[in-house]
Tab-separated table of N, CA and C in Angstrom:
chain	number	residue	atom	x	y	z
A	1	UNK	N	-25.337	68.340	71.836
A	1	UNK	CA	-25.216	66.797	71.877
A	1	UNK	C	-23.678	66.508	71.144
A	2	UNK	N	-22.785	67.326	70.571
A	2	UNK	CA	-21.299	67.011	70.287
A	2	UNK	C	-20.634	67.330	71.440
A	3	UNK	N	-20.952	67.831	71.814
A	3	UNK	CA	-20.098	68.347	73.417
A	3	UNK	C	-20.223	67.136	74.338
A	4	UNK	N	-21.284	66.788	74.416
A	4	UNK	CA	-21.653	65.044	75.309
A	4	UNK	C	-20.905	64.251	74.765
A	5	UNK	N	-20.708	64.161	73.387
A	5	UNK	CA	-19.963	62.951	72.686
A	5	UNK	C	-18.578	62.944	72.864
A	6	UNK	N	-17.870	64.215	72.863
A	6	UNK	CA	-16.588	64.423	72.745
A	6	UNK	C	-16.459	64.182	74.537
A	7	UNK	N	-17.113	64.770	75.118
A	7	UNK	CA	-16.805	64.219	76.514
A	7	UNK	C	-16.538	62.906	76.966
A	8	UNK	N	-17.358	62.139	76.367
A	8	UNK	CA	-17.725	60.324	76.399
A	8	UNK	C	-16.502	60.142	76.219
A	9	UNK	N	-16.195	60.492	74.910
A	9	UNK	CA	-14.930	59.975	74.249
A	9	UNK	C	-13.544	60.052	75.127
A	10	UNK	N	-13.507	61.086	75.548
A	10	UNK	CA	-12.658	61.361	76.360
A	10	UNK	C	-12.234	60.679	77.854
A	11	UNK	N	-13.746	60.568	78.550
A	11	UNK	CA	-13.759	59.788	79.664
A	11	UNK	C	-13.539	58.193	79.460
A	12	UNK	N	-14.027	57.818	78.230
A	12	UNK	CA	-13.622	56.345	77.518
A	12	UNK	C	-12.168	56.152	77.525
A	13	UNK	N	-11.514	56.989	77.030
A	13	UNK	CA	-10.125	57.035	76.503
A	13	UNK	C	-9.364	57.201	77.582
A	14	UNK	N	-9.599	57.955	79.167
A	14	UNK	CA	-9.182	58.249	80.294
A	14	UNK	C	-9.291	56.589	80.774
A	15	UNK	N	-10.380	56.224	81.145
A	15	UNK	CA	-10.832	54.977	81.661
A	15	UNK	C	-9.638	53.783	81.062
A	16	UNK	N	-9.634	53.891	79.576
A	16	UNK	CA	-8.738	52.752	79.095
A	16	UNK	C	-7.505	52.923	79.869
A	17	UNK	N	-6.893	54.188	79.497
A	17	UNK	CA	-5.843	54.144	80.011
A	17	UNK	C	-5.317	54.092	81.272
A	18	UNK	N	-6.165	54.493	82.577
A	18	UNK	CA	-6.168	54.398	83.628
A	18	UNK	C	-5.950	52.888	84.309
A	19	UNK	N	-7.138	52.180	83.393
A	19	UNK	CA	-7.575	50.767	83.965
A	19	UNK	C	-6.594	49.683	83.426
A	20	UNK	N	-6.359	50.055	81.934
A	20	UNK	CA	-5.599	49.131	81.200
A	20	UNK	C	-6.899	48.190	80.623
A	21	UNK	N	-8.095	48.611	80.739
A	21	UNK	CA	-9.315	48.050	80.364
A	21	UNK	C	-9.360	47.588	78.842
A	22	UNK	N	-10.088	46.445	78.717
A	22	UNK	CA	-10.217	46.102	77.276
A	22	UNK	C	-11.665	46.720	76.368
A	23	UNK	N	-11.568	46.735	75.306
A	23	UNK	CA	-12.564	47.396	74.808
A	23	UNK	C	-14.066	46.998	75.377
A	24	UNK	N	-13.915	45.600	75.375
A	24	UNK	CA	-15.356	44.902	76.047
A	24	UNK	C	-15.692	45.419	77.208
A	25	UNK	N	-14.694	45.584	78.234
A	25	UNK	CA	-14.937	46.156	79.331
A	25	UNK	C	-15.113	47.585	79.746
A	26	UNK	N	-14.748	48.155	78.593
A	26	UNK	CA	-14.877	49.670	78.474
A	26	UNK	C	-16.270	49.988	78.230
A	27	UNK	N	-16.715	48.935	76.884
A	27	UNK	CA	-17.975	49.341	76.416
A	27	UNK	C	-18.915	49.174	77.450
A	28	UNK	N	-18.910	47.973	78.156
A	28	UNK	CA	-19.884	47.601	79.342
A	28	UNK	C	-19.951	48.668	80.532
A	29	UNK	N	-18.538	49.100	80.765
A	29	UNK	CA	-18.933	50.497	82.035
A	29	UNK	C	-19.392	51.514	81.469
A	30	UNK	N	-19.381	51.763	79.929
A	30	UNK	CA	-20.094	53.201	79.683
A	30	UNK	C	-21.236	53.004	78.966
A	31	UNK	N	-21.648	51.648	78.973
A	31	UNK	CA	-23.084	51.341	78.440
A	31	UNK	C	-23.360	51.499	77.287
A	32	UNK	N	-22.084	50.950	75.956
A	32	UNK	CA	-21.875	51.749	74.545
A	32	UNK	C	-21.581	50.222	73.745
A	33	UNK	N	-21.949	50.370	72.724
A	33	UNK	CA	-20.939	49.277	71.889
A	33	UNK	C	-19.641	49.217	71.820
A	34	UNK	N	-19.299	48.121	71.470
A	34	UNK	CA	-17.633	48.051	71.324
A	34	UNK	C	-17.222	48.693	70.031
A	35	UNK	N	-18.192	48.644	69.040
A	35	UNK	CA	-17.845	49.837	67.599
A	35	UNK	C	-17.716	51.315	68.493
A	36	UNK	N	-18.507	52.002	69.057
A	36	UNK	CA	-18.497	53.030	69.693
A	36	UNK	C	-17.427	53.229	70.441
A	37	UNK	N	-16.800	52.641	71.187
A	37	UNK	CA	-15.390	52.634	71.709
A	37	UNK	C	-14.425	52.933	70.936
A	38	UNK	N	-14.693	52.208	69.862
A	38	UNK	CA	-13.086	52.201	68.701
A	38	UNK	C	-13.266	53.505	67.887
A	39	UNK	N	-14.395	54.306	67.766
A	39	UNK	CA	-14.689	55.271	66.786
A	39	UNK	C	-14.728	56.668	67.570
A	40	UNK	N	-14.404	56.376	68.825
A	40	UNK	CA	-13.970	57.618	69.721
A	40	UNK	C	-13.292	58.467	68.829
A	41	UNK	N	-13.333	59.895	68.521
A	41	UNK	CA	-12.865	60.976	67.809
A	41	UNK	C	-12.112	62.027	68.976
A	42	UNK	N	-11.216	61.702	69.388
A	42	UNK	CA	-10.509	62.589	70.571
A	42	UNK	C	-9.337	63.243	70.372
A	43	UNK	N	-8.831	64.015	71.481
A	43	UNK	CA	-7.181	64.732	70.635
A	43	UNK	C	-6.417	63.580	70.909
A	44	UNK	N	-5.366	63.809	69.720
A	44	UNK	CA	-4.526	63.163	69.221
A	44	UNK	C	-3.785	62.429	70.066
A	45	UNK	N	-3.266	63.250	71.056
A	45	UNK	CA	-2.137	62.508	71.977
A	45	UNK	C	-3.119	61.374	73.038
A	46	UNK	N	-3.838	61.903	73.618
A	46	UNK	CA	-5.022	60.940	74.039
A	46	UNK	C	-5.506	59.828	73.181
A	47	UNK	N	-5.628	59.991	72.258
A	47	UNK	CA	-6.119	58.607	71.253
A	47	UNK	C	-4.904	57.842	71.325
A	48	UNK	N	-3.592	58.574	71.105
A	48	UNK	CA	-2.518	57.560	70.830
A	48	UNK	C	-2.146	56.728	72.427
A	49	UNK	N	-2.083	57.089	73.386
A	49	UNK	CA	-2.296	56.371	74.559
A	49	UNK	C	-3.096	55.565	74.832
A	50	UNK	N	-4.474	55.714	74.356
A	50	UNK	CA	-5.362	54.698	74.446
A	50	UNK	C	-5.293	53.585	73.512
A	51	UNK	N	-4.859	54.381	72.156
A	51	UNK	CA	-4.448	53.209	71.332
A	51	UNK	C	-3.468	52.251	71.688
A	52	UNK	N	-2.558	52.477	72.121
A	52	UNK	CA	-1.310	51.708	73.081
A	52	UNK	C	-1.976	50.589	73.484
A	53	UNK	N	-2.729	50.797	74.491
A	53	UNK	CA	-3.451	49.953	75.721
A	53	UNK	C	-4.094	48.783	74.963
A	54	UNK	N	-5.008	49.282	73.793
A	54	UNK	CA	-5.694	48.798	73.080
A	54	UNK	C	-5.361	47.656	72.194
A	55	UNK	N	-4.000	47.994	71.670
A	55	UNK	CA	-3.007	47.181	70.956
A	55	UNK	C	-2.396	46.385	71.914
A	56	UNK	N	-1.793	46.449	72.927
A	56	UNK	CA	-1.454	45.261	74.047
A	56	UNK	C	-2.539	44.621	74.271
A	57	UNK	N	-3.602	45.136	74.699
A	57	UNK	CA	-4.872	43.911	75.071
A	57	UNK	C	-4.898	43.132	73.738
A	58	UNK	N	-5.283	43.424	72.758
A	58	UNK	CA	-5.571	42.555	71.300
A	58	UNK	C	-4.302	41.747	71.240
A	59	UNK	N	-3.064	42.057	71.502
A	59	UNK	CA	-1.934	40.875	71.537
A	59	UNK	C	-2.067	40.053	72.404
A	60	UNK	N	-2.801	40.506	73.613
A	60	UNK	CA	-2.615	39.367	74.440
A	60	UNK	C	-4.353	38.498	74.946
A	61	UNK	N	-5.086	39.144	73.929
A	61	UNK	CA	-6.288	38.285	73.866
A	61	UNK	C	-6.600	36.859	73.898
A	62	UNK	N	-5.847	36.387	73.020
A	62	UNK	CA	-5.347	34.752	72.682
A	62	UNK	C	-5.158	34.348	74.001
A	63	UNK	N	-4.228	34.962	74.865
A	63	UNK	CA	-4.334	34.308	76.434
A	63	UNK	C	-5.331	34.352	76.961
A	64	UNK	N	-5.904	35.696	77.154
A	64	UNK	CA	-7.090	35.297	77.732
A	64	UNK	C	-8.131	34.503	77.592
A	65	UNK	N	-8.374	34.376	76.132
A	65	UNK	CA	-9.176	33.342	75.838
A	65	UNK	C	-9.070	32.069	75.956
A	66	UNK	N	-7.513	31.448	75.964
A	66	UNK	CA	-7.073	30.166	76.341
A	66	UNK	C	-7.218	30.030	77.822
A	67	UNK	N	-7.286	31.142	78.267
A	67	UNK	CA	-7.372	30.740	80.391
A	67	UNK	C	-8.786	30.657	80.350
A	68	UNK	N	-9.737	31.591	79.688
A	68	UNK	CA	-10.979	31.247	79.511
A	68	UNK	C	-11.674	29.780	79.605
A	69	UNK	N	-11.041	29.390	78.093
A	69	UNK	CA	-11.504	27.888	77.956
A	69	UNK	C	-11.146	26.924	78.709
A	70	UNK	N	-9.966	27.045	79.613
A	70	UNK	CA	-9.316	26.098	80.401
A	70	UNK	C	-10.365	26.276	81.803
A	71	UNK	N	-10.619	27.353	82.154
A	71	UNK	CA	-11.669	27.527	83.260
A	71	UNK	C	-12.961	26.954	83.024
A	72	UNK	N	-13.226	26.983	81.970
A	72	UNK	CA	-14.523	26.583	81.668
A	72	UNK	C	-14.329	24.922	81.558
A	73	UNK	N	-13.791	24.510	80.915
A	73	UNK	CA	-13.485	22.845	80.866
A	73	UNK	C	-12.890	22.205	82.336
A	74	UNK	N	-12.437	22.950	83.161
A	74	UNK	CA	-12.126	22.447	84.637
A	74	UNK	C	-13.536	22.620	85.326
A	75	UNK	N	-14.265	23.900	85.322
A	75	UNK	CA	-15.383	23.874	85.855
A	75	UNK	C	-16.306	22.550	85.612
A	76	UNK	N	-16.489	22.631	84.404
A	76	UNK	CA	-17.186	21.632	83.719
A	76	UNK	C	-16.775	19.942	84.175
A	77	UNK	N	-15.578	19.648	84.315
A	77	UNK	CA	-14.993	18.801	84.654
A	77	UNK	C	-15.314	18.492	86.136
A	78	UNK	N	-15.065	19.352	87.121
A	78	UNK	CA	-15.305	19.442	88.492
A	78	UNK	C	-17.164	19.107	88.482
A	79	UNK	N	-18.027	19.771	87.717
A	79	UNK	CA	-19.415	19.615	87.917
A	79	UNK	C	-19.795	17.997	87.519
A	80	UNK	N	-19.130	17.511	86.686
A	80	UNK	CA	-19.009	16.172	86.232
A	80	UNK	C	-18.556	15.309	87.442
A	81	UNK	N	-17.621	15.290	87.846
A	81	UNK	CA	-16.807	14.366	88.882
A	81	UNK	C	-17.744	14.319	90.160
A	82	UNK	N	-18.374	15.481	90.365
A	82	UNK	CA	-19.014	15.843	91.513
A	82	UNK	C	-20.363	15.196	91.318
A	83	UNK	N	-21.185	15.235	90.606
A	83	UNK	CA	-22.367	14.119	90.197
A	83	UNK	C	-21.896	12.842	90.651
A	84	UNK	N	-20.798	12.359	90.435
A	84	UNK	CA	-20.420	10.631	90.309
A	84	UNK	C	-20.096	10.753	92.020
A	85	UNK	N	-20.126	11.521	93.031
A	85	UNK	CA	-19.451	11.226	93.858
A	85	UNK	C	-20.962	10.619	94.504
């Protein structure tokens, strides 16, 4: 079982590095929790590369959140105005 866990940790780290994926995207892709993605114990150099990507994603999350909120309200506004036509 330990070999499987190590292999999964390596695959998740490689996925994060290759696709610049967020923790949520990675967790969804591999069918695991966000905590599992964070706790992956792998070789130090691979972990370091994955950590760099996750740190950038963490710094940018407020921007993605703001864009998601903007989209939500634009969508709600468009629904409201289309009902009044």
